[in-house]
Coordinates of C-alpha atoms in Angstrom, one line a residue:
M72 CA 2.6 -22.1 52.6
N73 CA 5.8 -24.0 52.8
K74 CA 7.7 -23.8 56.1
L75 CA 11.5 -23.7 55.9
I76 CA 13.5 -24.9 58.8
N77 CA 17.2 -24.4 59.3
T78 CA 19.0 -27.7 59.5
S79 CA 22.6 -26.4 59.8
K80 CA 23.2 -28.7 62.8
Q81 CA 22.3 -31.7 60.9
T82 CA 24.1 -31.0 57.6
P83 CA 27.8 -30.7 56.8
S84 CA 29.5 -27.8 55.1
I85 CA 30.0 -29.7 51.8
S86 CA 29.2 -26.7 49.6
Q87 CA 28.5 -23.0 49.7
S88 CA 24.7 -23.7 49.6
S89 CA 23.0 -24.7 52.8
V90 CA 20.7 -27.7 53.1
S91 CA 17.1 -26.7 53.8
L92 CA 14.3 -28.8 55.4
S93 CA 11.1 -28.3 53.5
V94 CA 7.8 -29.4 55.0
L95 CA 5.5 -29.8 52.0
Q96 CA 2.0 -30.8 51.3
A97 CA 1.7 -34.4 49.9
E98 CA 0.0 -33.3 46.7
V99 CA 2.9 -31.1 45.6
Q100 CA 5.8 -33.2 46.9
L101 CA 8.5 -33.6 44.3
A102 CA 6.0 -32.8 41.5
T103 CA 6.1 -35.5 38.8
Q104 CA 8.9 -37.4 40.5
T105 CA 6.5 -38.3 43.3
Q106 CA 3.9 -39.6 40.8
N107 CA 6.6 -41.9 39.4
A108 CA 7.7 -42.9 42.9
V109 CA 4.2 -44.1 43.7
L110 CA 4.9 -46.9 41.2
F111 CA 7.4 -48.3 43.8
Q112 CA 4.5 -49.2 46.0
S113 CA 2.7 -51.4 43.6
N114 CA 5.6 -53.0 41.7
K115 CA 6.6 -56.4 43.1
S116 CA 8.6 -57.4 40.1
T117 CA 12.3 -56.4 40.3
G118 CA 12.5 -56.3 36.5
L119 CA 9.5 -53.9 36.3
L120 CA 11.0 -51.7 39.1
L121 CA 14.3 -51.4 37.1
S122 CA 12.3 -50.5 34.0
V123 CA 10.6 -47.7 35.9
L124 CA 13.8 -46.4 37.4
E125 CA 15.5 -46.3 34.0
S126 CA 12.6 -44.4 32.5
L127 CA 13.0 -41.5 34.8
M128 CA 14.8 -38.4 33.7
D129 CA 16.7 -37.9 37.0
G130 CA 19.0 -40.2 38.8
V131 CA 17.2 -42.3 41.4
L132 CA 18.6 -44.1 44.4
L133 CA 16.7 -46.3 46.8
L134 CA 18.4 -46.8 50.1
T135 CA 17.9 -48.3 53.5
D136 CA 18.3 -46.1 56.6
K137 CA 21.6 -47.8 57.1
G138 CA 23.0 -46.6 53.8
K139 CA 22.6 -49.9 51.9
L140 CA 21.8 -49.4 48.2
V141 CA 18.6 -51.3 47.3
N142 CA 18.3 -50.1 43.8
A143 CA 19.4 -47.4 41.4
N144 CA 19.2 -46.4 37.7
N145 CA 22.2 -46.0 35.5
Y146 CA 22.1 -42.3 35.5
A147 CA 22.3 -42.2 39.3
L148 CA 25.3 -44.5 39.3
Q149 CA 27.0 -42.2 36.8
I150 CA 26.4 -39.2 39.0
C151 CA 27.6 -41.1 42.1
H152 CA 30.8 -42.1 40.2
Q153 CA 31.6 -38.4 39.9
F154 CA 31.4 -38.0 43.7
M155 CA 33.4 -41.1 44.6
Q156 CA 36.8 -39.4 45.3
D157 CA 36.7 -40.5 48.9
R158 CA 36.7 -44.3 49.2
S159 CA 36.6 -44.2 53.0
S160 CA 32.8 -44.1 53.1
T161 CA 31.1 -46.7 55.2
T162 CA 28.0 -46.6 53.1
Q163 CA 27.4 -47.6 49.5
V164 CA 26.7 -44.1 48.4
P165 CA 29.0 -41.0 48.4
Q166 CA 29.3 -39.1 51.7
Q167 CA 28.0 -35.9 50.1
I168 CA 24.7 -37.7 49.3
W169 CA 24.6 -39.7 52.5
R170 CA 24.8 -36.6 54.7
I171 CA 21.6 -35.4 53.0
C172 CA 20.0 -38.7 53.9
E173 CA 21.2 -38.4 57.5
A174 CA 19.5 -35.1 57.8
L175 CA 16.3 -36.7 56.6
I176 CA 16.7 -39.5 59.1
D177 CA 17.2 -37.0 61.9
S178 CA 14.1 -35.1 60.8
R179 CA 11.9 -38.2 61.4
D180 CA 12.0 -37.7 65.2
H181 CA 11.0 -34.1 64.9
Y182 CA 8.3 -34.5 62.2
P183 CA 7.0 -38.1 62.4
D184 CA 3.6 -37.2 60.8
R185 CA 4.7 -35.0 58.0
I186 CA 6.1 -35.5 54.5
V187 CA 9.6 -34.1 54.6
T188 CA 12.1 -33.4 51.8
I189 CA 15.7 -32.5 52.3
E190 CA 17.5 -30.9 49.3
D191 CA 20.8 -29.3 48.5
E192 CA 22.9 -28.4 45.5
I193 CA 26.5 -29.4 45.3
D194 CA 29.2 -28.3 42.8
I195 CA 31.2 -31.0 41.1
G196 CA 34.2 -29.4 39.5
K197 CA 33.7 -26.3 37.4
T198 CA 30.9 -27.4 35.1
S199 CA 28.4 -29.6 37.0
V200 CA 25.9 -28.7 39.8
I201 CA 24.0 -31.7 41.2
R202 CA 20.7 -31.1 42.9
I203 CA 20.0 -33.8 45.6
R204 CA 16.5 -34.4 47.0
A205 CA 15.8 -37.0 49.6
R206 CA 12.5 -38.2 51.0
W207 CA 10.9 -41.3 52.5
V208 CA 8.9 -43.7 50.4
E209 CA 6.8 -46.6 51.4
I210 CA 7.4 -49.9 49.6
E211 CA 4.8 -52.7 49.5
D212 CA 5.8 -55.7 51.6
A213 CA 8.7 -53.8 53.1
N214 CA 9.1 -53.7 56.9
R215 CA 10.1 -50.1 56.9
P216 CA 10.2 -47.1 54.5
Y217 CA 13.2 -46.6 52.2
L218 CA 15.0 -43.4 51.4
L219 CA 14.3 -42.2 47.9
V220 CA 17.0 -39.9 46.6
M221 CA 16.6 -38.0 43.3
L222 CA 19.8 -36.7 41.6
E223 CA 19.5 -34.0 39.0
D224 CA 22.5 -32.6 37.0
R225 CA 21.4 -29.0 36.8
S226 CA 24.0 -28.2 34.2
Q227 CA 22.7 -31.0 31.9
S228 CA 19.1 -30.0 32.6
L229 CA 20.0 -26.4 31.5
K230 CA 21.7 -27.7 28.3
D231 CA 18.6 -29.8 27.5
A232 CA 16.3 -26.8 28.0
V233 CA 18.5 -24.6 25.8
I234 CA 18.5 -27.2 23.0
A235 CA 14.7 -27.3 23.2
E236 CA 14.5 -23.5 23.2
A237 CA 17.0 -23.2 20.3
R238 CA 14.7 -25.4 18.2
K239 CA 11.6 -23.6 19.3
Y240 CA 13.0 -20.1 18.5
N241 CA 15.0 -21.2 15.5
L242 CA 18.3 -20.0 16.9
T243 CA 21.5 -20.3 15.0
P244 CA 24.3 -22.6 16.5
R245 CA 26.2 -19.5 17.8
E246 CA 23.0 -18.0 19.2
A247 CA 22.4 -21.3 21.1
E248 CA 25.9 -21.1 22.6
V249 CA 25.3 -17.5 23.7
W250 CA 21.9 -18.4 25.1
L251 CA 23.2 -21.3 27.1
L252 CA 25.8 -19.0 28.8
R253 CA 23.2 -16.3 29.3
R254 CA 20.8 -18.7 30.9
A255 CA 23.6 -19.7 33.2
N256 CA 23.7 -16.0 34.3
C257 CA 27.0 -15.3 32.6
T258 CA 27.8 -11.6 31.9
Y259 CA 28.3 -10.3 28.4
K260 CA 32.0 -10.0 29.3
A261 CA 32.2 -13.6 30.5
I262 CA 30.3 -14.9 27.4
A263 CA 32.7 -13.0 25.1
A264 CA 35.7 -14.5 26.8
E265 CA 34.3 -18.0 26.7
L266 CA 33.4 -17.8 23.0
H267 CA 36.3 -15.7 22.0
I268 CA 34.1 -13.0 20.4
A269 CA 33.7 -9.3 21.0
I270 CA 31.3 -8.0 23.7
D271 CA 29.4 -6.1 21.0
T272 CA 28.9 -9.3 19.1
V273 CA 27.5 -10.9 22.2
K274 CA 25.0 -8.0 22.5
K275 CA 23.9 -8.4 18.9
H276 CA 23.3 -12.2 19.4
V277 CA 21.3 -11.5 22.6
K278 CA 19.2 -8.9 20.8
S279 CA 18.6 -11.3 18.0
I280 CA 17.6 -14.1 20.4
N281 CA 15.2 -11.8 22.3
A282 CA 13.6 -10.7 19.0
K283 CA 13.1 -14.4 18.0
R284 CA 11.6 -15.2 21.4
D285 CA 9.2 -12.3 21.2
A286 CA 8.2 -13.2 17.7
F287 CA 7.4 -16.8 18.8
L288 CA 5.4 -15.6 21.8
W289 CA 3.4 -13.1 19.8
A290 CA 2.7 -15.8 17.1
N291 CA 1.4 -18.2 19.7
E292 CA -0.7 -15.8 21.8

């Protein structure tokens, strides 16, 4: 069972969500991202390492415990660019991300023998929510472990999921728009306002979507 520990003293109030310290079992750490991260340990070629980074779906940063950027894929750099409003940072990554890393560094003294992940979600503007996950990773031939930071644009992930579901359930373009907003927990009223349609029309679309989903599930039981 995962143990959640309050790290409010270690983390800044950079969003409404609080950073939580999760002590996890090694075999479930970061799911498939951890499996990909293991490749860092055996890849001595910088070119191969870059290829691995670019193949990952999420943004990936590899940092020293001093905040120096060792490597990153293009997606991570794009996300970092969205954060870089404050140029006063003394590190090579945005402060919002580095503060998560600082919490991980602080946790090393308290839990030296455990695999620890720090994660948080931060809003960027009105449309993007970035999920940040930081953990230690051992690199072959390195004198000390590096910080592995995974960046996920939750809004983009949701869009990708809805696109896949729209194809799976054979949704119309309008149904896909409604489903995207519904999956984002928007109310019927909010969906109607966003799409400039009547609330009753939204309800009809949702009913049609649910019917198509049910038909797909029944056909594939």
